[in-house]
Amino acid sequence: MAFVLLYSSNLLATALKYNVNGSSSWVPYYIPDAAGNSGILGELVPLILSTANIEIEKHNYPPRRTNQALKTGLLDFDFVSPSWFPEGEMGQEFIQSSPILSIQENIITLEENQKQWADVNKITGEPIGTVRGYLYHDDNVFTRVDFASEKQLIKALHKDRVKAAISGDLPALYWAKQLKMPIALAAVHSSGVLVMRLRKEHSEMMPKINDAIAQLKSDGIIQGIVDKYTKDEQYQQYPQHPQ
């Protein structure tokens, strides 16, 4: 996902323009065409920015255009994990916010098999469910069994097509909830945090953004939004940020 920030250094209102199509497949972080349930980042992005008193304007660019715009400076921030980059370096053109969410990848399995997969080394030499096209840092030690999506991984576990799979924790919990097919998170496969990656020329905006992130964390709002998409209970409401 990439978002464009247009900032005026004068006293006029700040307009923060952002794009969402770059993450249209990143459920539950972004869920397209779902008014009121636009995903974790779909809800958090406008909330963080409004808390920071930054105006926003939504755009819909195709992913390839979005990525190029971020590279050239037309778009000014996106959301990434430093763990996705070699040595955690996201590029000299960018600074990063304080962590917004913890993100991790787990071995997922059925509840009755959870203890069998409590050690990540258990995947060595085994057929493991994976998502077609995804990169895994250690896929040379296990046999990939590719499926189309995290949703299909959950179904495959319940159909006994594989005994274990690798998935982001929140996508796995989201689809288990939607499908009403319980799963268990076993060993951690990789972990990191999600941050806003902002072009350095707008670094003066980062203190306000970090303050907003800290406030929303303290108020329990960020965790409430995560729970809305991943807990078994149907959350109709979560803590509201005071206006």
mmCIF file of C-alpha atoms in Angstrom:
data_model
loop_
_atom_site.group_PDB
_atom_site.id
_atom_site.type_symbol
_atom_site.label_atom_id
_atom_site.label_comp_id
_atom_site.label_asym_id
_atom_site.label_seq_id
_atom_site.Cartn_x
_atom_site.Cartn_y
_atom_site.Cartn_z
ATOM 1 C CA MET A 1 0.000 0.000 0.000
ATOM 2 C CA ALA A 2 1.280 3.492 -0.764
ATOM 3 C CA PHE A 3 -0.054 6.843 0.305
ATOM 4 C CA VAL A 4 0.703 10.300 -1.010
ATOM 5 C CA LEU A 5 1.415 13.197 1.310
ATOM 6 C CA LEU A 6 1.197 16.689 -0.121
ATOM 7 C CA TYR A 7 2.455 19.105 2.505
ATOM 8 C CA SER A 8 2.576 22.867 2.424
ATOM 9 C CA SER A 9 5.107 24.488 4.733
ATOM 10 C CA ASN A 10 2.975 27.619 4.965
ATOM 11 C CA LEU A 11 -0.028 28.100 7.246
ATOM 12 C CA LEU A 12 -2.557 26.681 4.794
ATOM 13 C CA ALA A 13 -4.301 23.403 5.566
ATOM 14 C CA THR A 14 -2.247 20.290 5.022
ATOM 15 C CA ALA A 15 -3.710 17.816 2.520
ATOM 16 C CA LEU A 16 -2.553 14.240 2.829
ATOM 17 C CA LYS A 17 -3.385 12.224 -0.279
ATOM 18 C CA TYR A 18 -3.171 8.491 -0.197
ATOM 19 C CA ASN A 19 -3.695 5.459 -2.354
ATOM 20 C CA VAL A 20 -5.182 2.139 -1.299
ATOM 21 C CA ASN A 21 -5.196 -0.132 -4.360
ATOM 22 C CA GLY A 22 -1.611 -1.180 -3.744
ATOM 23 C CA SER A 23 -2.841 -3.344 -0.862
ATOM 24 C CA SER A 24 -6.107 -4.632 -2.291
ATOM 25 C CA SER A 25 -5.065 -8.229 -1.602
ATOM 26 C CA TRP A 26 -3.619 -7.642 1.868
ATOM 27 C CA VAL A 27 -6.538 -8.877 3.953
ATOM 28 C CA PRO A 28 -7.284 -7.972 6.754
ATOM 29 C CA TYR A 29 -4.996 -4.937 6.564
ATOM 30 C CA TYR A 30 -6.973 -3.578 3.645
ATOM 31 C CA ILE A 31 -10.314 -4.879 2.364
ATOM 32 C CA PRO A 32 -11.535 -3.267 -0.873
ATOM 33 C CA ASP A 33 -15.163 -2.311 -1.487
ATOM 34 C CA ALA A 34 -16.200 -2.844 2.122
ATOM 35 C CA ALA A 35 -17.686 0.348 3.519
ATOM 36 C CA GLY A 36 -17.312 0.449 7.283
ATOM 37 C CA ASN A 37 -15.081 -2.624 7.227
ATOM 38 C CA SER A 38 -12.185 -1.455 5.100
ATOM 39 C CA GLY A 39 -9.551 -3.384 7.043
ATOM 40 C CA ILE A 40 -7.086 -2.616 9.808
ATOM 41 C CA LEU A 41 -5.065 -0.069 7.833
ATOM 42 C CA GLY A 42 -8.156 1.016 5.932
ATOM 43 C CA GLU A 43 -9.517 2.252 9.255
ATOM 44 C CA LEU A 44 -6.266 3.251 10.925
ATOM 45 C CA VAL A 45 -4.846 5.464 8.184
ATOM 46 C CA PRO A 46 -7.563 8.157 8.301
ATOM 47 C CA LEU A 47 -7.750 7.822 12.087
ATOM 48 C CA ILE A 48 -4.013 8.374 12.614
ATOM 49 C CA LEU A 49 -3.975 11.308 10.255
ATOM 50 C CA SER A 50 -7.089 12.969 11.657
ATOM 51 C CA THR A 51 -5.643 12.590 15.166
ATOM 52 C CA ALA A 52 -2.511 14.321 13.835
ATOM 53 C CA ASN A 53 -4.751 17.074 12.366
ATOM 54 C CA ILE A 54 -3.754 16.225 8.807
ATOM 55 C CA GLU A 55 -6.400 16.347 6.098
ATOM 56 C CA ILE A 56 -6.638 13.389 3.719
ATOM 57 C CA GLU A 57 -7.711 12.780 0.153
ATOM 58 C CA LYS A 58 -8.175 9.239 -1.161
ATOM 59 C CA HIS A 59 -6.883 8.111 -4.556
ATOM 60 C CA ASN A 60 -7.069 4.870 -6.495
ATOM 61 C CA TYR A 61 -3.944 4.220 -8.514
ATOM 62 C CA PRO A 62 -2.987 0.794 -9.866
ATOM 63 C CA PRO A 63 -0.236 -0.890 -7.815
ATOM 64 C CA ARG A 64 2.526 -0.452 -10.383
ATOM 65 C CA ARG A 65 1.859 3.264 -10.667
ATOM 66 C CA THR A 66 1.698 3.557 -6.884
ATOM 67 C CA ASN A 67 5.103 1.937 -6.380
ATOM 68 C CA GLN A 68 6.715 4.099 -9.029
ATOM 69 C CA ALA A 69 5.142 7.230 -7.565
ATOM 70 C CA LEU A 70 6.601 6.437 -4.156
ATOM 71 C CA LYS A 71 10.022 5.891 -5.692
ATOM 72 C CA THR A 72 9.955 9.189 -7.580
ATOM 73 C CA GLY A 73 8.471 11.229 -4.742
ATOM 74 C CA LEU A 74 4.962 11.779 -6.089
ATOM 75 C CA LEU A 75 3.752 9.578 -3.230
ATOM 76 C CA ASP A 76 5.384 10.242 0.076
ATOM 77 C CA PHE A 77 4.608 7.380 2.428
ATOM 78 C CA ASP A 78 3.508 3.795 2.707
ATOM 79 C CA PHE A 79 3.325 1.111 5.394
ATOM 80 C CA VAL A 80 6.035 -1.542 5.562
ATOM 81 C CA SER A 81 7.980 -3.688 7.992
ATOM 82 C CA PRO A 82 11.724 -3.042 8.321
ATOM 83 C CA SER A 83 12.053 -6.829 8.571
ATOM 84 C CA TRP A 84 11.167 -7.026 4.879
ATOM 85 C CA PHE A 85 14.357 -5.186 3.904
ATOM 86 C CA PRO A 86 17.990 -6.370 4.020
ATOM 87 C CA GLU A 87 19.530 -5.197 7.304
ATOM 88 C CA GLY A 88 16.255 -3.358 7.967
ATOM 89 C CA GLU A 89 17.340 -0.520 5.662
ATOM 90 C CA MET A 90 14.394 0.969 3.778
ATOM 91 C CA GLY A 91 16.410 3.454 1.740
ATOM 92 C CA GLN A 92 18.196 6.743 2.378
ATOM 93 C CA GLU A 93 15.191 8.694 1.087
ATOM 94 C CA PHE A 94 12.952 7.610 3.968
ATOM 95 C CA ILE A 95 12.441 7.813 7.701
ATOM 96 C CA GLN A 96 10.151 5.532 9.679
ATOM 97 C CA SER A 97 7.503 6.152 12.289
ATOM 98 C CA SER A 98 7.284 4.485 15.657
ATOM 99 C CA PRO A 99 5.796 0.982 15.433
ATOM 100 C CA ILE A 100 2.068 0.878 14.726
ATOM 101 C CA LEU A 101 1.454 -2.862 14.910
ATOM 102 C CA SER A 102 3.404 -5.970 15.661
ATOM 103 C CA ILE A 103 3.279 -8.338 12.723
ATOM 104 C CA GLN A 104 4.431 -11.905 12.614
ATOM 105 C CA GLU A 105 4.261 -15.020 10.546
ATOM 106 C CA ASN A 106 3.350 -18.281 12.248
ATOM 107 C CA ILE A 107 3.183 -21.952 11.569
ATOM 108 C CA ILE A 108 -0.595 -22.471 11.575
ATOM 109 C CA THR A 109 -2.355 -25.754 12.144
ATOM 110 C CA LEU A 110 -5.485 -27.228 13.680
ATOM 111 C CA GLU A 111 -5.859 -26.821 17.431
ATOM 112 C CA GLU A 112 -5.304 -30.512 18.155
ATOM 113 C CA ASN A 113 -1.951 -30.383 16.326
ATOM 114 C CA GLN A 114 -0.620 -27.181 17.862
ATOM 115 C CA LYS A 115 1.897 -28.818 20.202
ATOM 116 C CA GLN A 116 3.385 -30.843 17.349
ATOM 117 C CA TRP A 117 4.393 -27.615 15.598
ATOM 118 C CA ALA A 118 5.582 -25.622 18.624
ATOM 119 C CA ASP A 119 9.179 -25.758 17.344
ATOM 120 C CA VAL A 120 9.760 -24.006 14.018
ATOM 121 C CA ASN A 121 12.420 -26.589 13.156
ATOM 122 C CA LYS A 122 9.656 -29.198 12.843
ATOM 123 C CA ILE A 123 8.921 -27.902 9.335
ATOM 124 C CA THR A 124 12.283 -29.214 8.063
ATOM 125 C CA GLY A 125 11.698 -31.755 5.325
ATOM 126 C CA GLU A 126 7.913 -31.559 5.680
ATOM 127 C CA PRO A 127 5.195 -30.531 3.175
ATOM 128 C CA ILE A 128 4.071 -27.087 4.339
ATOM 129 C CA GLY A 129 1.211 -24.987 3.014
ATOM 130 C CA THR A 130 2.369 -21.742 1.422
ATOM 131 C CA VAL A 131 0.858 -18.972 -0.682
ATOM 132 C CA ARG A 132 1.750 -19.083 -4.363
ATOM 133 C CA GLY A 133 4.074 -16.224 -5.281
ATOM 134 C CA TYR A 134 5.087 -15.414 -1.693
ATOM 135 C CA LEU A 135 8.741 -15.483 -0.685
ATOM 136 C CA TYR A 136 9.794 -17.383 2.453
ATOM 137 C CA HIS A 137 13.276 -16.914 3.852
ATOM 138 C CA ASP A 138 13.758 -20.639 4.530
ATOM 139 C CA ASP A 139 11.738 -22.425 1.858
ATOM 140 C CA ASN A 140 14.805 -24.492 1.017
ATOM 141 C CA VAL A 141 14.308 -26.521 4.222
ATOM 142 C CA PHE A 142 10.705 -27.641 3.622
ATOM 143 C CA THR A 143 8.559 -28.729 0.689
ATOM 144 C CA ARG A 144 6.228 -25.991 -0.502
ATOM 145 C CA VAL A 145 2.603 -26.892 -1.120
ATOM 146 C CA ASP A 146 1.272 -23.776 -2.804
ATOM 147 C CA PHE A 147 -2.269 -22.439 -2.527
ATOM 148 C CA ALA A 148 -3.834 -19.308 -3.963
ATOM 149 C CA SER A 149 -4.272 -17.345 -0.717
ATOM 150 C CA GLU A 150 -4.305 -17.415 3.075
ATOM 151 C CA LYS A 151 -8.025 -18.191 2.829
ATOM 152 C CA GLN A 152 -7.206 -21.354 0.897
ATOM 153 C CA LEU A 153 -4.571 -22.321 3.476
ATOM 154 C CA ILE A 154 -7.246 -22.417 6.190
ATOM 155 C CA LYS A 155 -9.469 -24.611 4.020
ATOM 156 C CA ALA A 156 -6.555 -26.902 3.194
ATOM 157 C CA LEU A 157 -5.831 -27.493 6.876
ATOM 158 C CA HIS A 158 -9.436 -28.475 7.535
ATOM 159 C CA LYS A 159 -9.509 -30.752 4.477
ATOM 160 C CA ASP A 160 -6.303 -32.418 5.722
ATOM 161 C CA ARG A 161 -4.458 -31.512 2.533
ATOM 162 C CA VAL A 162 -1.573 -30.308 4.714
ATOM 163 C CA LYS A 163 -0.905 -30.621 8.439
ATOM 164 C CA ALA A 164 0.698 -27.201 8.787
ATOM 165 C CA ALA A 165 1.064 -23.979 6.819
ATOM 166 C CA ILE A 166 2.836 -20.632 7.076
ATOM 167 C CA SER A 167 0.761 -17.464 7.304
ATOM 168 C CA GLY A 168 0.758 -14.005 8.767
ATOM 169 C CA ASP A 169 -0.970 -14.234 12.125
ATOM 170 C CA LEU A 170 -3.662 -11.630 11.452
ATOM 171 C CA PRO A 171 -4.601 -12.908 7.960
ATOM 172 C CA ALA A 172 -4.879 -16.427 9.401
ATOM 173 C CA LEU A 173 -7.060 -15.308 12.312
ATOM 174 C CA TYR A 174 -9.214 -13.172 10.006
ATOM 175 C CA TRP A 175 -9.972 -16.001 7.586
ATOM 176 C CA ALA A 176 -10.488 -18.525 10.385
ATOM 177 C CA LYS A 177 -13.114 -16.168 11.790
ATOM 178 C CA GLN A 178 -14.770 -15.529 8.420
ATOM 179 C CA LEU A 179 -14.861 -19.213 7.474
ATOM 180 C CA LYS A 180 -15.782 -20.381 10.986
ATOM 181 C CA MET A 181 -12.858 -22.805 10.747
ATOM 182 C CA PRO A 182 -10.757 -22.565 13.939
ATOM 183 C CA ILE A 183 -6.983 -22.739 13.660
ATOM 184 C CA ALA A 184 -4.104 -22.465 16.108
ATOM 185 C CA LEU A 185 -0.996 -20.299 15.893
ATOM 186 C CA ALA A 186 1.997 -22.527 16.562
ATOM 187 C CA ALA A 187 5.691 -21.604 16.280
ATOM 188 C CA VAL A 188 6.651 -18.096 15.160
ATOM 189 C CA HIS A 189 8.215 -18.214 11.706
ATOM 190 C CA SER A 190 9.231 -14.533 11.475
ATOM 191 C CA SER A 191 8.354 -11.340 13.328
ATOM 192 C CA GLY A 192 8.592 -7.588 13.012
ATOM 193 C CA VAL A 193 6.620 -4.367 13.259
ATOM 194 C CA LEU A 194 4.614 -2.281 10.828
ATOM 195 C CA VAL A 195 5.658 1.350 10.441
ATOM 196 C CA MET A 196 4.913 4.332 8.243
ATOM 197 C CA ARG A 197 7.764 4.906 5.787
ATOM 198 C CA LEU A 198 7.904 8.636 5.038
ATOM 199 C CA ARG A 199 10.067 10.484 2.562
ATOM 200 C CA LYS A 200 12.688 12.551 4.373
ATOM 201 C CA GLU A 201 11.622 15.849 2.836
ATOM 202 C CA HIS A 202 8.496 15.649 4.999
ATOM 203 C CA SER A 203 10.270 14.661 8.203
ATOM 204 C CA GLU A 204 8.788 17.652 10.048
ATOM 205 C CA MET A 205 5.460 15.804 9.946
ATOM 206 C CA MET A 206 6.711 12.745 11.781
ATOM 207 C CA PRO A 207 6.458 14.052 15.376
ATOM 208 C CA LYS A 208 2.730 14.704 14.909
ATOM 209 C CA ILE A 209 2.249 11.272 13.348
ATOM 210 C CA ASN A 210 4.150 9.549 16.142
ATOM 211 C CA ASP A 211 2.131 11.434 18.767
ATOM 212 C CA ALA A 212 -1.083 10.264 17.084
ATOM 213 C CA ILE A 213 0.115 6.641 17.013
ATOM 214 C CA ALA A 214 1.031 6.813 20.708
ATOM 215 C CA GLN A 215 -2.343 8.298 21.637
ATOM 216 C CA LEU A 216 -4.348 5.717 19.696
ATOM 217 C CA LYS A 217 -2.306 2.926 21.284
ATOM 218 C CA SER A 218 -2.795 4.334 24.768
ATOM 219 C CA ASP A 219 -6.549 4.659 24.240
ATOM 220 C CA GLY A 220 -6.788 1.025 23.131
ATOM 221 C CA ILE A 221 -8.154 1.998 19.743
ATOM 222 C CA ILE A 222 -5.490 0.323 17.605
ATOM 223 C CA GLN A 223 -5.906 -2.973 19.446
ATOM 224 C CA GLY A 224 -9.688 -2.611 19.223
ATOM 225 C CA ILE A 225 -9.513 -2.349 15.452
ATOM 226 C CA VAL A 226 -7.238 -5.399 15.251
ATOM 227 C CA ASP A 227 -9.683 -7.331 17.470
ATOM 228 C CA LYS A 228 -12.584 -6.345 15.242
ATOM 229 C CA TYR A 229 -11.075 -8.290 12.341
ATOM 230 C CA THR A 230 -9.471 -11.193 14.158
ATOM 231 C CA LYS A 231 -11.411 -12.140 17.304
ATOM 232 C CA ASP A 232 -14.231 -14.659 17.315
ATOM 233 C CA GLU A 233 -16.604 -12.178 18.906
ATOM 234 C CA GLN A 234 -18.408 -9.859 16.506
ATOM 235 C CA TYR A 235 -17.296 -6.418 17.572
ATOM 236 C CA GLN A 236 -19.948 -3.887 16.662
ATOM 237 C CA GLN A 237 -18.076 -1.102 18.423
ATOM 238 C CA TYR A 238 -14.580 -0.466 19.707
ATOM 239 C CA PRO A 239 -13.147 2.410 21.750
ATOM 240 C CA GLN A 240 -13.860 5.663 20.019
ATOM 241 C CA HIS A 241 -11.267 8.410 19.771
ATOM 242 C CA PRO A 242 -12.583 11.595 21.403
ATOM 243 C CA GLN A 243 -13.028 14.375 18.890
#
